[in-house]
Coordinates of C-alpha atoms and ligand atoms in Angstrom, one line a residue:
Chain B
M1123 CA 0.0 0.0 0.0
A1124 CA 1.3 3.4 -0.9
A1125 CA 1.8 6.2 1.6
M1126 CA -1.4 7.9 2.6
T1127 CA -2.0 11.5 1.8
R1128 CA -3.1 14.0 4.4
E1129 CA -6.7 13.9 3.3
E1130 CA -6.8 10.1 3.3
T1131 CA -5.4 10.0 6.9
E1132 CA -7.9 12.6 8.0
A1133 CA -10.7 10.7 6.4
L1134 CA -9.5 7.5 8.2
I1135 CA -9.6 9.3 11.5
Q1136 CA -13.1 10.5 10.8
E1137 CA -14.2 7.1 9.8
V1138 CA -12.9 5.5 12.9
L1139 CA -14.5 8.1 15.1
E1140 CA -17.9 7.5 13.5
V1141 CA -19.0 4.8 15.9
Y1142 CA -18.6 6.8 19.1
P1143 CA -21.4 8.7 20.8
E1144 CA -21.3 12.5 20.2
K1145 CA -19.5 13.4 23.4
A1146 CA -16.9 10.6 23.2
K1147 CA -16.3 11.5 19.6
L1148 CA -15.5 15.1 20.5
D1149 CA -13.1 13.9 23.2
R1150 CA -11.3 11.2 21.2
A1151 CA -11.0 13.5 18.1
K1152 CA -8.5 15.7 20.1
H1153 CA -6.2 12.7 20.7
L1154 CA -5.9 11.7 17.0
A1155 CA -4.0 13.7 14.6
V1156 CA -2.3 13.8 11.2
N1157 CA 1.4 14.7 11.6
D1158 CA 2.4 18.0 10.2
Q1159 CA 6.2 18.6 10.3
S1160 CA 5.8 22.3 9.9
L1161 CA 4.3 22.7 13.3
E1162 CA 6.6 23.7 16.1
K1163 CA 4.3 22.8 19.0
A1164 CA 2.2 19.7 19.3
N1165 CA -0.6 21.3 21.3
K1166 CA -1.8 22.7 18.0
C1167 CA -2.7 19.3 16.7
I1168 CA -3.0 16.8 19.6
T1169 CA -4.1 16.6 23.2
S1170 CA -2.4 14.3 25.7
N1171 CA -2.1 13.4 29.3
R1172 CA -5.9 13.5 29.9
K1173 CA -8.1 11.1 31.7
S1174 CA -9.1 8.1 29.6
L1175 CA -12.7 7.9 28.6
P1176 CA -14.8 5.5 30.7
G1177 CA -16.1 2.6 28.5
V1178 CA -13.2 2.4 26.1
M1179 CA -10.3 0.0 26.3
T1180 CA -7.3 2.0 27.3
I1181 CA -3.9 0.4 27.4
R1182 CA -2.5 2.5 30.2
G1183 CA -1.2 1.5 33.7
C1184 CA -1.5 3.1 37.1
A1185 CA 0.8 5.4 39.2
Y1186 CA 1.9 2.4 41.3
A1187 CA 3.1 0.7 38.1
G1188 CA 5.0 3.9 37.1
S1189 CA 6.7 4.1 40.5
K1190 CA 7.3 0.5 41.6
G1191 CA 7.4 -1.1 38.1
V1192 CA 9.4 1.5 36.3
V1193 CA 11.5 3.8 38.4
W1194 CA 12.1 2.1 41.8
G1195 CA 11.8 -1.6 40.9
P1196 CA 15.1 -1.9 39.0
I1197 CA 17.2 -0.5 41.9
K1198 CA 18.5 -3.9 42.7
D1199 CA 19.9 -3.8 46.2
M1200 CA 16.8 -2.2 47.7
I1201 CA 13.7 -4.1 48.7
H1202 CA 10.5 -2.6 47.3
I1203 CA 7.5 -3.4 49.3
S1204 CA 4.2 -3.5 47.4
H1205 CA 2.2 -2.1 50.3
G1206 CA -1.4 -3.2 50.1
P1207 CA -3.2 -6.2 48.7
V1208 CA -1.1 -8.9 47.1
G1209 CA -2.2 -8.7 43.5
C1210 CA -0.7 -5.4 42.3
G1211 CA 2.8 -6.7 43.0
Q1212 CA 2.4 -10.4 42.2
Y1213 CA 0.8 -10.0 38.8
S1214 CA 3.5 -7.5 37.7
R1215 CA 6.4 -9.4 39.3
A1216 CA 9.5 -9.7 37.1
G1217 CA 7.6 -8.9 34.0
R1218 CA 9.7 -6.0 32.9
R1219 CA 12.9 -7.9 32.2
N1220 CA 15.2 -5.3 33.8
Y1221 CA 18.4 -7.4 33.9
Y1222 CA 20.8 -7.1 36.8
V1223 CA 23.8 -8.9 38.2
G1224 CA 23.8 -10.2 41.7
T1225 CA 22.4 -13.1 43.8
T1226 CA 18.7 -12.8 44.0
G1227 CA 17.5 -13.1 47.5
V1228 CA 20.9 -12.4 49.0
N1229 CA 22.2 -9.1 47.9
T1230 CA 19.8 -8.2 45.0
F1231 CA 16.0 -8.5 45.0
G1232 CA 14.9 -7.4 41.5
T1233 CA 12.6 -10.3 40.6
M1234 CA 11.2 -11.0 44.0
N1235 CA 7.8 -9.8 45.2
F1236 CA 7.6 -8.3 48.7
T1237 CA 4.1 -7.4 49.8
S1238 CA 2.2 -6.6 52.9
D1239 CA -0.7 -8.7 51.6
F1240 CA -3.5 -6.6 53.0
Q1241 CA -6.5 -8.4 54.4
E1242 CA -9.9 -7.1 55.5
K1243 CA -8.7 -6.3 59.0
D1244 CA -5.8 -4.2 57.7
I1245 CA -8.2 -2.1 55.7
V1246 CA -10.5 -1.7 58.7
F1247 CA -7.9 -1.1 61.4
G1248 CA -5.0 0.3 59.4
G1249 CA -1.8 -1.3 58.2
D1250 CA 0.9 0.7 59.8
K1251 CA 1.7 -1.9 62.4
K1252 CA 1.9 -4.6 59.8
L1253 CA 4.2 -2.5 57.8
A1254 CA 6.5 -1.9 60.8
K1255 CA 6.6 -5.7 61.4
L1256 CA 7.2 -6.4 57.8
I1257 CA 10.2 -4.1 57.7
D1258 CA 11.6 -5.8 60.8
E1259 CA 11.2 -9.2 59.2
I1260 CA 13.0 -8.0 56.1
E1261 CA 15.9 -6.9 58.2
V1262 CA 16.1 -10.3 59.7
L1263 CA 15.6 -12.4 56.6
F1264 CA 17.5 -10.2 54.1
P1265 CA 20.1 -8.3 56.1
L1266 CA 22.2 -7.4 53.0
N1267 CA 19.5 -5.1 51.6
K1268 CA 20.7 -1.6 51.3
G1269 CA 17.4 0.1 51.8
I1270 CA 13.7 -0.3 51.6
S1271 CA 11.0 1.6 49.6
I1272 CA 7.4 1.4 50.4
Q1273 CA 5.3 1.5 47.3
S1274 CA 1.7 2.4 48.1
E1275 CA -1.1 0.6 46.4
C1276 CA -4.6 2.1 46.1
P1277 CA -5.9 1.2 49.6
I1278 CA -3.1 3.0 51.5
G1279 CA -4.3 6.4 50.4
L1280 CA -7.9 5.5 50.8
I1281 CA -7.6 4.5 54.5
G1282 CA -5.1 7.2 55.3
D1283 CA -2.2 5.2 56.7
D1284 CA 0.8 7.2 57.8
I1285 CA 3.6 5.4 56.0
E1286 CA 5.9 8.4 56.4
A1287 CA 5.8 8.1 60.2
V1288 CA 6.6 4.3 60.0
A1289 CA 9.4 5.0 57.6
K1290 CA 11.0 7.6 59.8
V1291 CA 10.8 5.5 62.9
K1292 CA 12.3 2.4 61.2
K1293 CA 14.9 4.4 59.4
K1294 CA 16.3 5.5 62.8
E1295 CA 16.0 2.0 64.2
H1296 CA 17.8 0.2 61.4
G1297 CA 20.0 3.0 60.2
K1298 CA 19.0 2.4 56.5
T1299 CA 17.3 4.4 53.9
I1300 CA 13.6 3.8 54.0
V1301 CA 11.5 5.6 51.5
P1302 CA 7.8 6.0 51.6
V1303 CA 6.3 6.5 48.1
R1304 CA 2.8 7.9 47.8
C1305 CA 2.2 6.3 44.4
E1306 CA -1.4 5.0 44.9
G1307 CA -2.8 3.7 41.6
F1308 CA -5.7 6.2 41.6
R1309 CA -3.4 9.2 41.4
G1310 CA -3.2 11.0 38.0
V1311 CA -4.4 9.7 34.7
S1312 CA -1.7 7.1 33.9
Q1313 CA 1.6 5.7 35.1
S1314 CA 3.2 9.0 34.2
L1315 CA 2.3 10.6 37.5
G1316 CA 3.8 7.6 39.2
H1317 CA 7.1 8.4 37.5
H1318 CA 6.9 12.0 38.8
I1319 CA 6.0 10.9 42.3
A1320 CA 8.9 8.4 42.3
N1321 CA 11.3 11.1 41.1
D1322 CA 10.2 13.4 43.9
A1323 CA 10.6 10.6 46.4
I1324 CA 14.2 10.0 45.2
R1325 CA 14.8 13.8 45.5
D1326 CA 13.4 14.0 49.0
W1327 CA 14.7 10.8 50.6
V1328 CA 17.8 9.7 48.7
L1329 CA 19.5 12.2 46.6
E1330 CA 20.9 14.4 49.4
N1331 CA 22.4 11.6 51.4
R1332 CA 25.9 12.4 50.4
D1333 CA 25.7 16.1 50.2
G1334 CA 28.8 17.6 51.8
D1335 CA 30.7 14.3 51.6
D1336 CA 33.6 14.6 49.2
S1337 CA 35.2 11.2 49.9
F1338 CA 34.1 9.9 46.5
P1339 CA 36.9 10.6 44.1
T1340 CA 35.5 12.2 40.9
T1341 CA 37.0 12.7 37.4
P1342 CA 36.2 15.3 34.8
Y1343 CA 34.5 12.6 32.7
D1344 CA 31.9 11.4 35.2
V1345 CA 28.4 10.9 33.7
A1346 CA 25.2 9.2 34.9
V1347 CA 22.9 7.2 32.6
I1348 CA 19.4 8.2 33.5
G1349 CA 16.2 6.6 32.3
D1350 CA 17.6 3.4 31.0
Y1351 CA 15.9 0.4 32.7
N1352 CA 18.2 -2.2 31.3
I1353 CA 15.4 -4.1 29.5
G1354 CA 17.1 -7.2 28.1
G1355 CA 20.5 -5.6 28.9
D1356 CA 19.9 -2.2 27.2
A1357 CA 21.9 -0.2 29.7
W1358 CA 24.9 -2.5 29.4
S1359 CA 25.1 -2.2 25.6
S1360 CA 24.8 1.6 26.1
R1361 CA 27.3 1.8 28.9
T1362 CA 30.1 0.1 27.0
L1363 CA 29.9 2.7 24.2
L1364 CA 30.2 5.5 26.7
E1365 CA 33.1 3.9 28.5
E1366 CA 34.8 3.2 25.2
M1367 CA 34.8 6.9 24.3
G1368 CA 36.5 7.7 27.6
L1369 CA 33.6 8.6 29.9
R1370 CA 33.2 7.1 33.4
V1371 CA 29.6 5.9 34.0
V1372 CA 29.1 6.5 37.7
A1373 CA 25.4 5.6 37.9
Q1374 CA 22.7 3.7 36.1
W1375 CA 19.2 4.9 36.7
S1376 CA 17.8 2.6 37.4
G1377 CA 18.4 -0.6 35.4
D1378 CA 21.0 -2.7 37.2
G1379 CA 21.3 0.3 39.5
T1380 CA 22.1 0.5 43.2
I1381 CA 21.2 3.0 45.8
A1382 CA 24.9 3.9 46.2
E1383 CA 25.0 4.9 42.5
I1384 CA 22.0 7.1 43.0
E1385 CA 23.5 8.8 46.0
K1386 CA 26.7 9.5 44.0
T1387 CA 24.9 11.0 41.0
P1388 CA 25.0 14.6 42.3
K1389 CA 28.7 14.4 41.9
V1390 CA 28.7 13.8 38.1
K1391 CA 29.5 16.3 35.4
L1392 CA 26.7 15.5 33.0
N1393 CA 23.4 13.6 33.2
L1394 CA 22.5 11.6 30.1
I1395 CA 18.7 11.1 29.8
H1396 CA 17.4 8.3 27.7
C1397 CA 13.8 8.1 28.8
Y1398 CA 12.9 11.7 29.0
R1399 CA 9.3 11.1 30.1
S1400 CA 10.0 9.1 33.3
M1401 CA 13.1 10.9 34.6
N1402 CA 13.3 14.4 33.3
Y1403 CA 12.0 15.7 36.6
I1404 CA 15.0 14.5 38.6
A1405 CA 17.4 15.8 35.9
R1406 CA 15.9 19.2 36.1
H1407 CA 16.1 19.1 39.8
M1408 CA 19.8 18.2 39.7
E1409 CA 20.4 20.9 37.2
E1410 CA 19.0 23.5 39.5
K1411 CA 20.4 22.3 42.8
Y1412 CA 23.8 20.9 41.8
S1413 CA 24.3 22.7 38.4
I1414 CA 24.6 19.5 36.5
P1415 CA 23.5 20.0 32.9
W1416 CA 21.5 17.2 31.2
I1417 CA 21.0 16.2 27.6
E1418 CA 18.7 13.7 25.9
Y1419 CA 20.2 11.1 23.8
N1420 CA 19.0 8.2 21.6
F1421 CA 20.9 4.9 21.3
F1422 CA 18.5 3.2 18.8
G1423 CA 20.1 2.6 15.4
P1424 CA 23.5 3.7 14.1
T1425 CA 22.4 7.1 12.7
K1426 CA 21.0 8.2 16.1
I1427 CA 23.8 6.6 18.0
A1428 CA 26.4 8.5 16.1
E1429 CA 24.4 11.7 16.5
S1430 CA 24.1 11.2 20.2
L1431 CA 27.7 10.2 20.8
R1432 CA 28.8 13.4 19.1
R1433 CA 26.4 15.5 21.0
I1434 CA 27.5 13.9 24.3
A1435 CA 31.1 14.4 23.4
S1436 CA 30.6 18.1 22.6
H1437 CA 30.1 18.6 26.3
F1438 CA 33.7 17.4 27.0
D1439 CA 37.2 18.1 25.7
E1440 CA 39.0 16.8 22.6
T1441 CA 40.0 13.5 24.1
I1442 CA 36.3 12.5 24.5
Q1443 CA 35.4 14.0 21.1
A1444 CA 38.2 11.9 19.5
G1445 CA 36.9 9.0 21.5
A1446 CA 33.4 9.4 20.1
E1447 CA 34.8 9.3 16.5
R1448 CA 36.9 6.3 17.4
V1449 CA 33.8 4.4 18.7
I1450 CA 31.7 5.3 15.7
E1451 CA 34.6 4.2 13.4
R1452 CA 35.2 1.0 15.2
Y1453 CA 31.6 -0.3 15.0
K1454 CA 31.2 0.9 11.4
I1455 CA 32.1 -2.4 9.8
E1456 CA 29.7 -4.2 12.1
Y1457 CA 26.6 -2.1 11.6
E1458 CA 27.2 -1.7 7.9
A1459 CA 27.2 -5.5 7.7
V1460 CA 24.0 -5.6 9.6
I1461 CA 22.4 -3.1 7.3
A1462 CA 23.7 -4.8 4.2
K1463 CA 22.2 -8.1 5.3
Y1464 CA 18.8 -6.9 6.5
K1465 CA 18.0 -3.8 4.6
P1466 CA 17.2 -5.7 1.3
R1467 CA 14.8 -8.0 3.3
L1468 CA 13.1 -5.1 5.1
Q1469 CA 13.3 -2.2 2.7
G1470 CA 10.0 -0.4 2.3
K1471 CA 8.2 -2.3 5.1
R1472 CA 5.8 -0.1 7.1
V1473 CA 5.5 -0.1 10.8
M1474 CA 2.9 1.1 13.3
L1475 CA 4.0 1.7 16.9
Y1476 CA 2.1 2.2 20.1
V1477 CA 4.3 2.1 23.2
G1478 CA 5.0 4.0 26.4
G1479 CA 6.7 7.3 26.8
L1480 CA 9.9 7.2 24.7
R1481 CA 10.1 4.5 22.2
P1482 CA 7.3 5.8 19.9
R1483 CA 9.8 8.4 18.8
H1484 CA 13.2 6.9 19.7
V1485 CA 13.0 3.8 17.6
I1486 CA 12.0 5.6 14.4
G1487 CA 15.6 6.2 13.5
A1488 CA 16.5 2.5 13.9
Y1489 CA 13.7 1.5 11.5
E1490 CA 14.8 4.0 9.0
D1491 CA 18.3 2.7 9.1
L1492 CA 16.8 -0.6 7.9
G1493 CA 14.9 1.2 5.1
M1494 CA 11.6 0.8 6.9
E1495 CA 9.1 3.5 7.5
V1496 CA 7.0 4.3 10.6
V1497 CA 3.6 5.2 9.4
G1498 CA 1.8 5.6 12.7
T1499 CA 2.9 6.2 16.3
G1500 CA 1.4 7.0 19.6
Y1501 CA 2.1 7.0 23.3
E1502 CA 0.2 5.6 26.3
F1503 CA 1.2 8.4 28.7
A1504 CA 3.1 11.1 26.9
H1505 CA 2.7 14.8 27.6
N1506 CA 2.8 17.7 25.2
D1507 CA 6.5 18.0 25.4
D1508 CA 6.9 14.4 24.1
Y1509 CA 4.7 15.1 21.1
D1510 CA 6.7 18.3 20.5
R1511 CA 9.7 16.1 20.1
T1512 CA 7.9 13.5 18.0
I1513 CA 6.5 15.8 15.2
K1514 CA 9.9 16.3 13.6
E1515 CA 10.8 12.6 13.8
M1516 CA 7.7 11.4 12.0
G1517 CA 7.0 11.7 8.3
N1518 CA 4.3 14.1 7.0
A1519 CA 0.7 12.9 7.0
T1520 CA 1.5 10.0 9.2
L1521 CA -0.9 9.0 12.0
L1522 CA -0.5 10.1 15.6
Y1523 CA -2.7 8.6 18.3
D1524 CA -2.6 9.4 21.9
D1525 CA -3.9 7.0 24.6
V1526 CA -5.3 5.0 21.7
T1527 CA -8.3 2.7 22.5
G1528 CA -8.3 -1.0 21.6
Y1529 CA -11.0 -0.4 19.0
E1530 CA -9.2 2.5 17.3
F1531 CA -5.9 0.7 17.2
E1532 CA -7.5 -2.3 15.5
E1533 CA -9.3 -0.2 13.0
F1534 CA -6.2 1.8 12.1
V1535 CA -4.2 -1.3 11.6
K1536 CA -7.0 -2.8 9.4
K1537 CA -7.0 0.3 7.2
V1538 CA -3.4 1.2 7.1
Q1539 CA -2.2 -2.4 6.7
P1540 CA 1.3 -2.1 8.1
D1541 CA 3.8 -4.9 7.7
L1542 CA 4.6 -4.8 11.4
V1543 CA 3.0 -3.6 14.6
G1544 CA 5.1 -2.8 17.6
S1545 CA 3.3 -2.6 20.9
G1546 CA 2.7 -4.5 24.2
I1547 CA 1.7 -7.9 25.3
K1548 CA -2.0 -7.0 25.5
E1549 CA -2.0 -6.0 21.9
K1550 CA 0.2 -8.8 20.6
Y1551 CA -2.3 -11.7 20.2
I1552 CA -5.0 -9.5 18.7
F1553 CA -2.8 -8.5 15.9
Q1554 CA -1.2 -11.9 15.4
K1555 CA -4.6 -13.4 15.1
M1556 CA -5.4 -10.8 12.5
G1557 CA -2.4 -12.0 10.6
V1558 CA -0.2 -9.0 11.2
P1559 CA 3.4 -9.5 12.3
F1560 CA 3.9 -8.2 15.7
R1561 CA 6.8 -7.3 18.1
Q1562 CA 6.5 -6.4 21.7
M1563 CA 8.3 -3.1 22.0
H1564 CA 8.1 -2.9 25.8
S1565 CA 9.9 -6.1 26.7
W1566 CA 11.6 -6.7 23.3
D1567 CA 9.6 -9.9 23.1
Y1568 CA 12.0 -11.7 25.4
S1569 CA 14.9 -10.6 23.3
G1570 CA 17.2 -7.6 23.5
P1571 CA 19.2 -5.6 24.1
Y1572 CA 18.2 -3.1 21.4
H1573 CA 20.3 -0.2 22.5
G1574 CA 23.7 0.5 21.1
Y1575 CA 25.5 -1.0 18.1
D1576 CA 25.3 -4.5 19.6
G1577 CA 21.6 -4.0 20.2
F1578 CA 21.0 -2.8 16.7
A1579 CA 22.2 -6.1 15.3
I1580 CA 19.7 -7.9 17.5
F1581 CA 16.9 -5.5 16.6
A1582 CA 17.5 -6.0 12.9
K1583 CA 17.5 -9.8 13.2
D1584 CA 14.3 -9.7 15.3
M1585 CA 12.4 -7.5 12.9
D1586 CA 13.5 -9.7 10.0
M1587 CA 12.6 -12.9 11.7
T1588 CA 9.1 -11.5 12.6
I1589 CA 8.2 -9.9 9.3
N1590 CA 9.6 -12.5 7.0
N1591 CA 8.5 -15.4 9.0
P1592 CA 7.0 -18.0 6.6
C1593 CA 4.0 -18.5 9.0
W1594 CA 2.3 -15.4 7.7
K1595 CA 1.9 -17.0 4.3
N1596 CA 0.1 -20.0 5.8
F1597 CA -2.6 -17.9 7.3
K1598 CA -5.4 -18.9 5.0
A1599 CA -6.6 -22.5 4.9
P1600 CA -5.1 -24.1 1.9
W1601 CA -8.5 -24.7 0.2
K1602 CA -9.3 -21.0 0.5
T1603 CA -6.2 -19.7 -1.3
E1604 CA -6.3 -18.7 -5.0
A1605 CA -3.8 -21.4 -5.9
A1606 CA -5.8 -24.3 -4.5
S1607 CA -6.7 -26.6 -7.2
D1608 CA -10.4 -27.3 -8.0
A1609 CA -10.0 -30.8 -6.8
V1610 CA -9.0 -29.6 -3.3
K1611 CA -11.8 -27.1 -3.3
A1612 CA -14.3 -29.7 -4.3
V1613 CA -13.2 -31.9 -1.4
A1614 CA -13.5 -29.0 1.0
Chain P
M937 CA 0.9 31.6 40.1
P938 CA 2.7 28.6 38.6
S939 CA 6.2 27.7 39.6
V940 CA 8.4 28.0 36.5
M941 CA 11.7 26.2 36.0
L942 CA 14.0 28.3 33.9
R943 CA 17.0 26.7 32.2
K944 CA 19.3 27.6 29.3
R945 CA 18.9 25.6 26.1
E946 CA 22.0 24.6 24.2
D947 CA 21.6 27.5 21.8
G948 CA 21.5 29.9 24.7
K949 CA 17.7 30.6 24.7
L950 CA 15.9 30.5 28.0
L951 CA 13.4 27.7 28.4
F952 CA 10.3 28.2 30.4
Y953 CA 9.0 25.0 31.9
V954 CA 5.9 24.4 34.0
A955 CA 5.7 20.8 35.1
K956 CA 2.0 20.9 36.2
K957 CA 0.9 22.4 32.9
D958 CA 3.3 20.4 30.7
L959 CA 4.4 23.6 29.2
E960 CA 7.9 23.8 27.7
E961 CA 8.4 27.0 25.8
T962 CA 11.2 29.3 24.8
I963 CA 11.2 32.8 26.2
E964 CA 11.2 35.1 23.1
S965 CA 11.4 38.5 24.9
M966 CA 11.8 39.8 28.3
E967 CA 11.0 43.3 29.6
F968 CA 14.1 43.8 31.7
D969 CA 17.3 41.9 30.9
T970 CA 20.2 43.9 32.1
P971 CA 22.8 43.2 34.8
D972 CA 20.9 45.4 37.4
K973 CA 17.3 44.6 36.6
W974 CA 15.8 41.3 35.4
G975 CA 12.2 40.2 35.0
G976 CA 9.0 41.9 34.1
E977 CA 6.8 40.8 31.3
V978 CA 8.0 37.8 29.2
V979 CA 6.5 36.6 25.9
L980 CA 6.8 32.9 25.2
G981 CA 7.2 31.1 21.9
D982 CA 3.5 30.3 21.7
G983 CA 2.6 33.9 22.3
S984 CA 1.4 33.6 25.8
R985 CA 2.6 36.2 28.3
Y986 CA 3.8 35.9 31.9
Y987 CA 5.2 38.3 34.5
F988 CA 8.2 37.8 36.8
E989 CA 8.6 40.2 39.7
P990 CA 11.7 42.2 38.6
T991 CA 14.8 41.3 40.6
S992 CA 18.3 42.6 41.0
P993 CA 20.8 41.1 40.4
P994 CA 19.5 38.6 37.8
P995 CA 18.8 35.1 39.2
K996 CA 21.3 32.3 38.7
I997 CA 19.9 30.1 35.9
P998 CA 18.7 27.3 36.2
T999 CA 16.2 28.1 38.9
T1000 CA 12.6 27.9 39.9
L1001 CA 10.6 31.2 40.1
Q1002 CA 7.0 32.2 40.5
A1003 CA 5.4 33.8 37.5
K1004 CA 2.0 35.4 37.0
R1005 CA 0.0 34.6 33.9
L1006 CA -1.0 37.7 32.1
Ligands
SF4_3070 S1 -4.7 0.8 40.3 FE1 -4.4 0.4 42.5 S2 -5.1 -1.7 42.8 FE2 -4.8 -1.5 40.6 S3 -2.7 -2.2 40.2 FE3 -2.6 0.0 40.6 S4 -2.2 0.3 42.8 FE4 -2.9 -1.8 42.4

């Protein structure tokens, strides 16, 4: 199918909106747009970060998911208590694939689920005592933990427990960092507020711990990687590039990260932000309080990697700048071979994305490096500033959809007929059953890493293996295909 | 009176950011921008106007200040 014109895309949006009742139609219309590269600001064409409509299938998560699942969860040497009923933590346990090194249950706790398992009596009489007891038990059973965070689930805010008080008392008693996080699921419109609350909790309870302590020897080349959650090892394949160009990565936020790294971050020279949506708050805070500048970068696909390496290097002296060139040169043979192998197989294929807060724009470059085209993209929980950054990345007259509903997404895919859809697990089987090749772009479909030059090779292989998989040709029953002989049809 | 975070962009322009409103805009013009007086009315990239209480000396950027919407 050829690229759609602006009018066709607009007509498609109108057609999809048709089924909604009048009020819902008005509301949803604001969230669907045709991209126009000439716009400077996204608020002219699309509305975002609004409450989802009751009655439609939204794909969003809750504030607890944003805080526990995304920001705090990967900090591996802390224990994160899912405070409240058991389900919120148990059903999301270890699902995000943030890799880490360490011995789980001894000095790292990433894939375990700690919960206060609220029962009726805790809701009626309050759960503070239980929380205090739980913290004491943790100290006995897992003495090597470096700190505890209390991640509130919905009921905590509803019954008015004072987790801050418990945290303060226990912090004194055990001499460890204990962080109460008010990330009850009902706050805000999506997981995005959870990220913000989590950032604020780090700011208030952790970041200042080493202020005034200069015992940590610094170098002029210290940086922190912020907003990389090490999905399938992403942060590792990014970190090696930075180190190769001569920088010293002091902290990883928060994939494979530790609380000590977070405490040392105020001593770095530059903060590198990968996921802008979930961690720009803390970067802005550090810029203001510690005068640490921050920049956004993108490690998906060789074009963007080279651009980012050079941009990062421009904040340092010539040795680092030469280092960046050296890194780009060194991997050139590798990534050119990847492109030579996969581009002919993927050239011209069209992709539709619908992911969280960063990848809908960040992976576009990687697809383009493979000769593919992203014809529609959208975010679950982006804000205006994310769409501002998206407009220039996307082609003209492509589709933008914010907080897309299950129905809209299906209709768009039916009409646009992309060769690949990239979204999450909830969407995967719907589209696979429709016969559309699909990749999970949250968890990399149990593959990864996708960041960095090493990641690009895996990315390219995965996309090829999905799109060119022979199974898509066998979707129709043999007797229903054109080629089936009359004899076969007669038998059928 | 929103709290506004001010920071310098790489090209030297001032960025005006209001987290609550999701507003990230450049400051296009400012009434007073001299070493001994700073603030007053500012016009943002999207045309909206805000007012900073004039201060002296100018604040150290990045910083968070209160602004009035005009
Ligand atoms: S919305 Fe509330 S109950 Fe549901 S997962 Fe989030 S914290 Fe748990």
